[in-house]
Amino acid sequence: MAHLHPDGHAQEIHTLDAFDRAVAGGSLVGRRVQSLDLTGRTRELLATDTTAAVFLGCRLAPDAAAKVRTDGALVFPPVPDLPFDPYRGLLYTPGELFDGLGRGGYAATADARTYTWFRRTRQDGDVFASMLRAVHDDAMSDALDERLAGVPVVGVMGGHAMARGTDAYAGAARLGRALTRAGLTVATGGGPGAMEAANLGAYAAPHPDGMLDEALALLGKEPSYAPSIGDWARAAFEVRARWPEGGDSIGIPTWFYGHEPPNAFAGHIAKYFANATREDGLLARCTAGVVYLPGAAGTVQEIFDNATPNYYGSRGEPTPMVLVNRVHWTEHLPAWPLLTALAEGRAMAPRIALVDTVDEAADALLRLAGR
């Protein structure tokens, strides 16, 4: 959401361009300035009223920092020696999370270094580290709300084990492409497997149909992130380089499952430390419905995490739910019979569907949504 200052301008400032516009307007009173290097804006800060402003993780020259404190602004300085920015105001990009891949392999990336920090601090129980994780995750949620305000979002859920080069992976990619071409923003758990495939399909949406087939063939040479996350990620960046300017989508992964890397096809990535916050936030933002591909325990959990607010109407009108693969959801993991039993007589009943193949899923969801 866009938080507004009393004068009608956006209260939060995330970029130097936005900072310069605010300063040109003559005031930073009450603004929240996030994670900017302002060492080159000292003259502007000395000349601008910053009463009740808050500077979160900004770099300030000493005289500028002293002046804004004198104005009554709060200054939360950058935290040294962290592999991530707890105050960041924008979602991640794949390039940011995989920065360092070409120099030292996956272990050198920002993503891997943050996971290492998370594992260490989670074990030692440091309350300061806990606070930093919480601040970061809240900043992610805020940035996600701002990015998705007014946007119809459809979730695609499925297992991380789905390998590149398989028919299932290709089907999930076609699904992501079809949903994106229908005007929806695809959101996934942001990891490998079915999640990557759906984000890939969204990326392929603006390109001719043959591009996806070629991309799938290239990716199939590195079918899994095991044994080498680096080789797996490099194949994805090769696709991005060969076909730039792909379609946008959202990935919402977690360092709680840090052994599963984020995929490089989501245009914007909200990565969390707390998996519970991530799971609830992902489903709550799927305002246009969710498609569930075959998966295991995690996907079953996501089905019923979504079914509960649909059952009670706690988030308003129930959103569509489409389960893919009749045999999987009625015999292997019979979630469908329980879902239909819950839906009977409720407003959610006409908003659920079970289809046999992934190629039926997009039409089913659009039909349930009345699009």
mmCIF file of C-alpha atoms in Angstrom:
data_model
loop_
_atom_site.group_PDB
_atom_site.id
_atom_site.type_symbol
_atom_site.label_atom_id
_atom_site.label_comp_id
_atom_site.label_asym_id
_atom_site.label_seq_id
_atom_site.Cartn_x
_atom_site.Cartn_y
_atom_site.Cartn_z
ATOM 1 C CA MET A 1 0.000 0.000 0.000
ATOM 2 C CA ALA A 2 1.180 3.570 -0.535
ATOM 3 C CA HIS A 3 1.471 5.248 2.864
ATOM 4 C CA LEU A 4 0.561 8.902 2.541
ATOM 5 C CA HIS A 5 1.935 11.929 4.279
ATOM 6 C CA PRO A 6 -0.675 14.449 5.528
ATOM 7 C CA ASP A 7 0.164 16.717 2.569
ATOM 8 C CA GLY A 8 -0.915 13.955 0.194
ATOM 9 C CA HIS A 9 2.544 12.854 -0.911
ATOM 10 C CA ALA A 10 3.920 9.350 -0.404
ATOM 11 C CA GLN A 11 5.298 9.142 3.130
ATOM 12 C CA GLU A 12 7.901 6.476 2.364
ATOM 13 C CA ILE A 13 10.925 7.316 0.230
ATOM 14 C CA HIS A 14 12.763 4.371 -1.332
ATOM 15 C CA THR A 15 14.813 5.915 -4.151
ATOM 16 C CA LEU A 16 17.102 8.900 -4.636
ATOM 17 C CA ASP A 17 14.742 10.242 -7.302
ATOM 18 C CA ALA A 18 11.874 10.235 -4.811
ATOM 19 C CA PHE A 19 14.147 11.874 -2.217
ATOM 20 C CA ASP A 20 15.095 14.634 -4.666
ATOM 21 C CA ARG A 21 11.436 15.274 -5.509
ATOM 22 C CA ALA A 22 10.539 15.540 -1.818
ATOM 23 C CA VAL A 23 13.412 17.928 -1.128
ATOM 24 C CA ALA A 24 12.420 20.033 -4.125
ATOM 25 C CA GLY A 25 9.023 20.341 -2.470
ATOM 26 C CA GLY A 26 10.731 21.939 0.508
ATOM 27 C CA SER A 27 10.124 19.448 3.287
ATOM 28 C CA LEU A 28 10.919 15.994 4.636
ATOM 29 C CA VAL A 29 8.690 16.499 7.658
ATOM 30 C CA GLY A 30 7.263 13.185 8.809
ATOM 31 C CA ARG A 31 8.761 11.205 5.930
ATOM 32 C CA ARG A 32 10.268 7.712 6.251
ATOM 33 C CA VAL A 33 13.458 7.389 4.226
ATOM 34 C CA GLN A 34 14.608 3.794 3.696
ATOM 35 C CA SER A 35 18.062 2.438 2.898
ATOM 36 C CA LEU A 36 19.461 5.272 0.811
ATOM 37 C CA ASP A 37 23.040 6.464 0.536
ATOM 38 C CA LEU A 38 22.561 10.165 1.307
ATOM 39 C CA THR A 39 26.217 11.052 1.711
ATOM 40 C CA GLY A 40 25.929 12.937 -1.582
ATOM 41 C CA ARG A 41 22.826 14.846 -0.415
ATOM 42 C CA THR A 42 24.329 16.625 2.599
ATOM 43 C CA ARG A 43 23.658 20.132 1.262
ATOM 44 C CA GLU A 44 20.001 19.274 0.677
ATOM 45 C CA LEU A 45 19.600 17.777 4.143
ATOM 46 C CA LEU A 46 21.172 20.811 5.803
ATOM 47 C CA ALA A 47 18.692 23.067 3.996
ATOM 48 C CA THR A 48 15.520 20.989 4.472
ATOM 49 C CA ASP A 49 13.215 20.630 7.466
ATOM 50 C CA THR A 50 13.345 17.004 8.668
ATOM 51 C CA THR A 51 11.177 17.353 11.754
ATOM 52 C CA ALA A 52 9.687 13.985 12.792
ATOM 53 C CA ALA A 53 11.325 12.263 9.828
ATOM 54 C CA VAL A 54 12.717 8.745 10.230
ATOM 55 C CA PHE A 55 15.877 7.606 8.453
ATOM 56 C CA LEU A 56 16.011 3.800 8.304
ATOM 57 C CA GLY A 57 19.399 2.366 7.389
ATOM 58 C CA CYS A 58 20.468 5.460 5.442
ATOM 59 C CA ARG A 59 24.084 6.502 5.067
ATOM 60 C CA LEU A 60 24.529 10.104 6.232
ATOM 61 C CA ALA A 61 27.553 12.378 6.456
ATOM 62 C CA PRO A 62 28.312 13.298 10.105
ATOM 63 C CA ASP A 63 27.139 16.906 9.812
ATOM 64 C CA ALA A 64 23.911 15.843 8.075
ATOM 65 C CA ALA A 65 23.251 13.207 10.743
ATOM 66 C CA ALA A 66 23.790 15.773 13.503
ATOM 67 C CA LYS A 67 21.501 18.296 11.811
ATOM 68 C CA VAL A 68 18.552 15.933 11.263
ATOM 69 C CA ARG A 69 18.821 14.724 14.863
ATOM 70 C CA THR A 70 18.685 18.342 15.999
ATOM 71 C CA ASP A 71 15.492 18.701 13.938
ATOM 72 C CA GLY A 72 14.013 15.850 15.947
ATOM 73 C CA ALA A 73 14.362 13.151 13.289
ATOM 74 C CA LEU A 74 15.037 9.556 14.277
ATOM 75 C CA VAL A 75 18.094 7.954 12.715
ATOM 76 C CA PHE A 76 18.483 4.173 12.580
ATOM 77 C CA PRO A 77 21.967 3.750 11.114
ATOM 78 C CA PRO A 78 22.984 0.863 8.852
ATOM 79 C CA VAL A 79 23.893 -2.303 10.731
ATOM 80 C CA PRO A 80 27.515 -3.248 9.976
ATOM 81 C CA ASP A 81 28.664 -6.663 8.763
ATOM 82 C CA LEU A 82 25.248 -7.921 7.654
ATOM 83 C CA PRO A 83 24.806 -9.789 4.340
ATOM 84 C CA PHE A 84 21.353 -8.201 3.942
ATOM 85 C CA ASP A 85 19.668 -4.853 4.578
ATOM 86 C CA PRO A 86 16.959 -5.133 7.247
ATOM 87 C CA TYR A 87 15.478 -1.763 6.302
ATOM 88 C CA ARG A 88 15.267 -2.180 2.518
ATOM 89 C CA GLY A 89 12.289 -0.501 0.945
ATOM 90 C CA LEU A 90 12.046 -2.516 -2.269
ATOM 91 C CA LEU A 91 11.631 -6.174 -3.178
ATOM 92 C CA TYR A 92 14.674 -8.151 -4.292
ATOM 93 C CA THR A 93 15.589 -8.869 -7.873
ATOM 94 C CA PRO A 94 17.199 -12.143 -8.985
ATOM 95 C CA GLY A 95 20.384 -10.225 -9.775
ATOM 96 C CA GLU A 96 20.624 -8.941 -6.205
ATOM 97 C CA LEU A 97 20.130 -12.326 -4.566
ATOM 98 C CA PHE A 98 22.566 -14.053 -6.937
ATOM 99 C CA ASP A 99 25.127 -11.257 -6.860
ATOM 100 C CA GLY A 100 28.541 -12.904 -6.601
ATOM 101 C CA LEU A 101 27.606 -16.034 -8.545
ATOM 102 C CA GLY A 102 30.108 -15.315 -11.326
ATOM 103 C CA ARG A 103 32.931 -14.528 -8.914
ATOM 104 C CA GLY A 104 32.782 -17.299 -6.348
ATOM 105 C CA GLY A 105 29.890 -19.615 -7.154
ATOM 106 C CA TYR A 106 26.642 -19.842 -5.236
ATOM 107 C CA ALA A 107 28.375 -19.779 -1.833
ATOM 108 C CA ALA A 108 29.532 -16.232 -2.589
ATOM 109 C CA THR A 109 26.049 -14.890 -3.381
ATOM 110 C CA ALA A 110 24.048 -12.587 -1.155
ATOM 111 C CA ASP A 111 21.398 -15.288 -0.879
ATOM 112 C CA ALA A 112 23.791 -17.961 0.372
ATOM 113 C CA ARG A 113 25.603 -15.607 2.755
ATOM 114 C CA THR A 114 22.282 -14.513 4.261
ATOM 115 C CA TYR A 115 21.268 -18.144 4.764
ATOM 116 C CA THR A 116 24.573 -18.814 6.530
ATOM 117 C CA TRP A 117 23.955 -15.818 8.816
ATOM 118 C CA PHE A 118 20.412 -17.008 9.497
ATOM 119 C CA ARG A 119 21.493 -20.509 10.481
ATOM 120 C CA ARG A 120 24.163 -19.176 12.837
ATOM 121 C CA THR A 121 22.026 -16.535 14.551
ATOM 122 C CA ARG A 122 18.986 -18.789 14.848
ATOM 123 C CA GLN A 123 21.073 -21.268 16.804
ATOM 124 C CA ASP A 124 22.669 -18.758 19.181
ATOM 125 C CA GLY A 125 19.348 -17.117 20.137
ATOM 126 C CA ASP A 126 20.633 -13.541 19.875
ATOM 127 C CA VAL A 127 17.700 -11.189 20.495
ATOM 128 C CA PHE A 128 19.324 -8.506 18.331
ATOM 129 C CA ALA A 129 19.448 -10.904 15.401
ATOM 130 C CA SER A 130 15.810 -11.835 16.036
ATOM 131 C CA MET A 131 14.878 -8.162 15.908
ATOM 132 C CA LEU A 132 16.772 -7.669 12.642
ATOM 133 C CA ARG A 133 14.978 -10.631 11.057
ATOM 134 C CA ALA A 134 11.602 -9.276 12.163
ATOM 135 C CA VAL A 135 12.348 -5.779 10.854
ATOM 136 C CA HIS A 136 13.488 -7.227 7.522
ATOM 137 C CA ASP A 137 10.382 -9.388 7.130
ATOM 138 C CA ASP A 138 8.072 -6.493 7.948
ATOM 139 C CA ALA A 139 9.898 -4.379 5.367
ATOM 140 C CA MET A 140 9.358 -7.180 2.837
ATOM 141 C CA SER A 141 5.626 -7.269 3.568
ATOM 142 C CA ASP A 142 5.393 -3.504 3.226
ATOM 143 C CA ALA A 143 7.228 -3.559 -0.119
ATOM 144 C CA LEU A 144 5.057 -6.435 -1.322
ATOM 145 C CA ASP A 145 1.858 -4.580 -0.448
ATOM 146 C CA GLU A 146 3.072 -1.543 -2.354
ATOM 147 C CA ARG A 147 4.077 -3.606 -5.394
ATOM 148 C CA LEU A 148 0.766 -5.512 -5.577
ATOM 149 C CA ALA A 149 -1.693 -2.745 -4.710
ATOM 150 C CA GLY A 150 -4.670 -3.116 -7.032
ATOM 151 C CA VAL A 151 -3.060 -5.980 -8.975
ATOM 152 C CA PRO A 152 -4.997 -9.255 -9.571
ATOM 153 C CA VAL A 153 -2.662 -11.964 -8.249
ATOM 154 C CA VAL A 154 -2.972 -15.690 -8.918
ATOM 155 C CA GLY A 155 -0.938 -18.194 -6.933
ATOM 156 C CA VAL A 156 0.618 -21.317 -8.420
ATOM 157 C CA MET A 157 1.565 -23.851 -5.752
ATOM 158 C CA GLY A 158 3.474 -27.071 -6.250
ATOM 159 C CA GLY A 159 6.428 -29.145 -5.164
ATOM 160 C CA HIS A 160 10.085 -28.117 -5.279
ATOM 161 C CA ALA A 161 11.160 -31.539 -6.593
ATOM 162 C CA MET A 162 9.644 -31.130 -10.078
ATOM 163 C CA ALA A 163 12.663 -31.398 -12.393
ATOM 164 C CA ARG A 164 13.434 -29.322 -15.429
ATOM 165 C CA GLY A 165 13.116 -31.357 -18.608
ATOM 166 C CA THR A 166 9.972 -33.193 -17.475
ATOM 167 C CA ASP A 167 6.485 -32.951 -18.951
ATOM 168 C CA ALA A 168 5.206 -31.747 -15.581
ATOM 169 C CA TYR A 169 7.679 -28.857 -15.530
ATOM 170 C CA ALA A 170 6.746 -27.860 -19.090
ATOM 171 C CA GLY A 171 3.050 -27.969 -18.165
ATOM 172 C CA ALA A 172 3.589 -25.707 -15.148
ATOM 173 C CA ALA A 173 5.464 -23.267 -17.378
ATOM 174 C CA ARG A 174 2.608 -23.203 -19.908
ATOM 175 C CA LEU A 175 0.234 -22.539 -17.029
ATOM 176 C CA GLY A 176 2.259 -19.549 -15.828
ATOM 177 C CA ARG A 177 2.343 -18.196 -19.380
ATOM 178 C CA ALA A 178 -1.405 -18.604 -19.900
ATOM 179 C CA LEU A 179 -2.280 -16.908 -16.599
ATOM 180 C CA THR A 180 0.049 -13.990 -17.327
ATOM 181 C CA ARG A 181 -1.353 -13.552 -20.823
ATOM 182 C CA ALA A 182 -4.826 -13.453 -19.241
ATOM 183 C CA GLY A 183 -3.793 -10.304 -17.371
ATOM 184 C CA LEU A 184 -2.996 -11.856 -13.998
ATOM 185 C CA THR A 185 0.193 -11.564 -11.970
ATOM 186 C CA VAL A 186 1.586 -14.985 -11.096
ATOM 187 C CA ALA A 187 2.892 -15.481 -7.561
ATOM 188 C CA THR A 188 4.725 -18.596 -6.378
ATOM 189 C CA GLY A 189 6.739 -19.746 -3.403
ATOM 190 C CA GLY A 190 9.742 -18.513 -5.336
ATOM 191 C CA GLY A 191 11.794 -21.692 -5.224
ATOM 192 C CA PRO A 192 12.755 -24.432 -7.682
ATOM 193 C CA GLY A 193 10.545 -27.074 -9.303
ATOM 194 C CA ALA A 194 6.938 -26.181 -10.013
ATOM 195 C CA MET A 195 7.504 -22.706 -8.582
ATOM 196 C CA GLU A 196 10.318 -21.941 -10.987
ATOM 197 C CA ALA A 197 8.347 -23.365 -13.898
ATOM 198 C CA ALA A 198 5.380 -21.054 -13.262
ATOM 199 C CA ASN A 199 7.649 -18.016 -12.912
ATOM 200 C CA LEU A 200 9.419 -19.067 -16.121
ATOM 201 C CA GLY A 201 6.075 -19.217 -17.925
ATOM 202 C CA ALA A 202 5.244 -15.711 -16.762
ATOM 203 C CA TYR A 203 8.654 -14.546 -17.965
ATOM 204 C CA ALA A 204 7.983 -16.129 -21.370
ATOM 205 C CA ALA A 205 4.533 -14.535 -21.784
ATOM 206 C CA PRO A 206 5.577 -11.498 -23.899
ATOM 207 C CA HIS A 207 7.743 -13.613 -26.213
ATOM 208 C CA PRO A 208 6.634 -15.762 -29.176
ATOM 209 C CA ASP A 209 5.413 -19.236 -28.222
ATOM 210 C CA GLY A 210 8.537 -20.944 -29.534
ATOM 211 C CA MET A 211 10.714 -19.135 -27.001
ATOM 212 C CA LEU A 212 9.355 -21.241 -24.140
ATOM 213 C CA ASP A 213 10.136 -24.495 -25.930
ATOM 214 C CA GLU A 214 13.707 -23.362 -26.555
ATOM 215 C CA ALA A 215 14.106 -22.174 -22.970
ATOM 216 C CA LEU A 216 12.834 -25.485 -21.626
ATOM 217 C CA ALA A 217 15.395 -27.337 -23.744
ATOM 218 C CA LEU A 218 18.227 -25.158 -22.430
ATOM 219 C CA LEU A 219 17.143 -25.516 -18.817
ATOM 220 C CA GLY A 220 16.753 -29.282 -19.178
ATOM 221 C CA LYS A 221 20.537 -29.570 -19.359
ATOM 222 C CA GLU A 222 20.616 -28.659 -15.637
ATOM 223 C CA PRO A 223 17.522 -30.463 -14.347
ATOM 224 C CA SER A 224 17.965 -29.821 -10.615
ATOM 225 C CA TYR A 225 19.665 -27.512 -8.148
ATOM 226 C CA ALA A 226 21.380 -30.609 -6.755
ATOM 227 C CA PRO A 227 24.276 -31.203 -6.923
ATOM 228 C CA SER A 228 25.195 -27.694 -8.128
ATOM 229 C CA ILE A 229 23.042 -24.675 -7.342
ATOM 230 C CA GLY A 230 25.534 -22.567 -9.281
ATOM 231 C CA ASP A 231 25.143 -24.510 -12.523
ATOM 232 C CA TRP A 232 21.357 -24.588 -12.062
ATOM 233 C CA ALA A 233 21.205 -20.812 -11.556
ATOM 234 C CA ARG A 234 23.604 -20.030 -14.403
ATOM 235 C CA ALA A 235 21.334 -21.899 -16.830
ATOM 236 C CA ALA A 236 18.451 -19.652 -15.784
ATOM 237 C CA PHE A 237 20.477 -16.481 -16.228
ATOM 238 C CA GLU A 238 21.533 -17.743 -19.655
ATOM 239 C CA VAL A 239 17.856 -17.911 -20.613
ATOM 240 C CA ARG A 240 17.267 -14.410 -19.264
ATOM 241 C CA ALA A 241 20.241 -13.062 -21.221
ATOM 242 C CA ARG A 242 19.137 -14.717 -24.467
ATOM 243 C CA TRP A 243 15.551 -13.469 -24.105
ATOM 244 C CA PRO A 244 15.630 -10.219 -22.127
ATOM 245 C CA GLU A 245 12.613 -8.156 -21.111
ATOM 246 C CA GLY A 246 10.458 -11.038 -19.972
ATOM 247 C CA GLY A 247 7.128 -10.803 -18.203
ATOM 248 C CA ASP A 248 6.902 -9.954 -14.529
ATOM 249 C CA SER A 249 5.851 -12.239 -11.691
ATOM 250 C CA ILE A 250 6.345 -12.566 -7.950
ATOM 251 C CA GLY A 251 8.392 -15.077 -5.960
ATOM 252 C CA ILE A 252 7.958 -15.385 -2.195
ATOM 253 C CA PRO A 253 10.592 -17.806 -0.868
ATOM 254 C CA THR A 254 12.109 -18.218 2.586
ATOM 255 C CA TRP A 255 15.519 -18.681 4.148
ATOM 256 C CA PHE A 256 13.815 -21.138 6.523
ATOM 257 C CA TYR A 257 14.180 -23.548 3.600
ATOM 258 C CA GLY A 258 17.501 -22.043 2.620
ATOM 259 C CA HIS A 259 18.769 -25.264 1.080
ATOM 260 C CA GLU A 260 16.231 -24.519 -1.692
ATOM 261 C CA PRO A 261 17.521 -21.549 -3.692
ATOM 262 C CA PRO A 262 15.236 -18.875 -5.109
ATOM 263 C CA ASN A 263 14.572 -19.095 -8.816
ATOM 264 C CA ALA A 264 15.791 -16.445 -11.237
ATOM 265 C CA PHE A 265 12.583 -15.980 -13.249
ATOM 266 C CA ALA A 266 10.443 -14.038 -10.773
ATOM 267 C CA GLY A 267 10.827 -10.353 -11.562
ATOM 268 C CA HIS A 268 10.296 -9.331 -7.941
ATOM 269 C CA ILE A 269 11.196 -11.459 -4.934
ATOM 270 C CA ALA A 270 10.000 -11.073 -1.342
ATOM 271 C CA LYS A 271 12.260 -13.386 0.620
ATOM 272 C CA TYR A 272 11.465 -13.954 4.291
ATOM 273 C CA PHE A 273 13.184 -15.402 7.323
ATOM 274 C CA ALA A 274 9.926 -16.481 9.017
ATOM 275 C CA ASN A 275 8.200 -19.182 6.996
ATOM 276 C CA ALA A 276 4.836 -18.741 8.742
ATOM 277 C CA THR A 277 4.778 -15.056 7.772
ATOM 278 C CA ARG A 278 5.767 -15.960 4.235
ATOM 279 C CA GLU A 279 3.128 -18.702 3.834
ATOM 280 C CA ASP A 280 0.243 -16.623 5.143
ATOM 281 C CA GLY A 281 1.344 -13.571 3.203
ATOM 282 C CA LEU A 282 1.621 -15.481 -0.064
ATOM 283 C CA LEU A 283 -1.873 -16.940 0.120
ATOM 284 C CA ALA A 284 -3.483 -13.755 1.450
ATOM 285 C CA ARG A 285 -2.224 -11.829 -1.570
ATOM 286 C CA CYS A 286 -3.605 -14.301 -4.141
ATOM 287 C CA THR A 287 -6.722 -12.229 -4.726
ATOM 288 C CA ALA A 288 -7.521 -13.889 -8.077
ATOM 289 C CA GLY A 289 -7.241 -17.463 -6.800
ATOM 290 C CA VAL A 290 -4.742 -20.292 -6.512
ATOM 291 C CA VAL A 291 -3.836 -23.274 -8.703
ATOM 292 C CA TYR A 292 -2.449 -26.310 -6.854
ATOM 293 C CA LEU A 293 -0.190 -28.610 -8.837
ATOM 294 C CA PRO A 294 0.646 -32.066 -7.482
ATOM 295 C CA GLY A 295 2.783 -31.756 -4.372
ATOM 296 C CA ALA A 296 3.334 -33.275 -0.969
ATOM 297 C CA ALA A 297 2.956 -32.009 2.607
ATOM 298 C CA GLY A 298 3.750 -28.369 1.864
ATOM 299 C CA THR A 299 1.183 -28.143 -0.926
ATOM 300 C CA VAL A 300 -1.457 -29.896 1.194
ATOM 301 C CA GLN A 301 -0.820 -27.351 3.935
ATOM 302 C CA GLU A 302 -1.258 -24.525 1.424
ATOM 303 C CA ILE A 303 -4.582 -25.949 0.240
ATOM 304 C CA PHE A 304 -6.091 -25.860 3.699
ATOM 305 C CA ASP A 305 -4.390 -22.642 4.759
ATOM 306 C CA ASN A 306 -6.340 -21.129 1.867
ATOM 307 C CA ALA A 307 -9.511 -23.134 2.431
ATOM 308 C CA THR A 308 -9.904 -21.866 6.011
ATOM 309 C CA PRO A 309 -10.450 -18.143 5.209
ATOM 310 C CA ASN A 310 -12.562 -19.179 2.209
ATOM 311 C CA TYR A 311 -14.705 -21.329 4.509
ATOM 312 C CA TYR A 312 -15.202 -18.598 7.115
ATOM 313 C CA GLY A 313 -15.192 -15.670 4.683
ATOM 314 C CA SER A 314 -12.596 -13.950 6.856
ATOM 315 C CA ARG A 315 -10.928 -12.312 3.853
ATOM 316 C CA GLY A 316 -14.199 -11.428 2.145
ATOM 317 C CA GLU A 317 -15.512 -13.228 -0.905
ATOM 318 C CA PRO A 318 -13.961 -16.702 -1.385
ATOM 319 C CA THR A 319 -11.242 -16.877 -4.014
ATOM 320 C CA PRO A 320 -11.034 -19.636 -6.656
ATOM 321 C CA MET A 321 -9.112 -22.832 -5.883
ATOM 322 C CA VAL A 322 -8.162 -25.220 -8.696
ATOM 323 C CA LEU A 323 -6.532 -28.577 -7.945
ATOM 324 C CA VAL A 324 -4.679 -30.250 -10.809
ATOM 325 C CA ASN A 325 -4.422 -34.047 -11.315
ATOM 326 C CA ARG A 326 -7.495 -35.988 -10.245
ATOM 327 C CA VAL A 327 -5.640 -39.167 -9.320
ATOM 328 C CA HIS A 328 -3.143 -37.315 -7.146
ATOM 329 C CA TRP A 329 -5.747 -35.323 -5.170
ATOM 330 C CA THR A 330 -8.354 -38.103 -4.843
ATOM 331 C CA GLU A 331 -6.195 -41.216 -4.388
ATOM 332 C CA HIS A 332 -2.560 -40.477 -3.572
ATOM 333 C CA LEU A 333 -3.246 -37.534 -1.266
ATOM 334 C CA PRO A 334 -7.061 -37.272 -1.070
ATOM 335 C CA ALA A 335 -7.346 -33.585 -0.271
ATOM 336 C CA TRP A 336 -10.179 -33.058 -2.785
ATOM 337 C CA PRO A 337 -12.840 -35.097 -0.925
ATOM 338 C CA LEU A 338 -12.133 -33.180 2.273
ATOM 339 C CA LEU A 339 -12.157 -29.858 0.436
ATOM 340 C CA THR A 340 -15.528 -30.604 -1.167
ATOM 341 C CA ALA A 341 -16.938 -31.717 2.201
ATOM 342 C CA LEU A 342 -15.832 -28.448 3.777
ATOM 343 C CA ALA A 343 -17.259 -26.426 0.893
ATOM 344 C CA GLU A 344 -20.706 -28.011 0.924
ATOM 345 C CA GLY A 345 -23.321 -25.387 1.625
ATOM 346 C CA ARG A 346 -20.751 -22.613 1.894
ATOM 347 C CA ALA A 347 -20.046 -19.630 -0.345
ATOM 348 C CA MET A 348 -16.802 -21.281 -1.405
ATOM 349 C CA ALA A 349 -18.570 -24.258 -3.023
ATOM 350 C CA PRO A 350 -18.840 -22.750 -6.533
ATOM 351 C CA ARG A 351 -15.258 -21.477 -6.305
ATOM 352 C CA ILE A 352 -13.424 -24.823 -6.226
ATOM 353 C CA ALA A 353 -12.565 -27.147 -9.106
ATOM 354 C CA LEU A 354 -10.609 -30.324 -9.826
ATOM 355 C CA VAL A 355 -9.105 -30.818 -13.283
ATOM 356 C CA ASP A 356 -7.193 -33.687 -14.826
ATOM 357 C CA THR A 357 -4.402 -31.831 -16.589
ATOM 358 C CA VAL A 358 -2.417 -28.666 -16.084
ATOM 359 C CA ASP A 359 -3.507 -27.395 -19.502
ATOM 360 C CA GLU A 360 -7.093 -27.196 -18.194
ATOM 361 C CA ALA A 361 -6.166 -25.219 -15.095
ATOM 362 C CA ALA A 362 -5.993 -21.674 -16.467
ATOM 363 C CA ASP A 363 -9.428 -21.882 -18.110
ATOM 364 C CA ALA A 364 -10.892 -23.429 -14.967
ATOM 365 C CA LEU A 365 -9.561 -20.654 -12.759
ATOM 366 C CA LEU A 366 -10.700 -17.896 -15.106
ATOM 367 C CA ARG A 367 -14.157 -19.486 -15.252
ATOM 368 C CA LEU A 368 -14.447 -19.647 -11.462
ATOM 369 C CA ALA A 369 -13.314 -16.040 -11.215
ATOM 370 C CA GLY A 370 -15.834 -14.939 -13.833
ATOM 371 C CA ARG A 371 -13.122 -13.483 -16.059
#
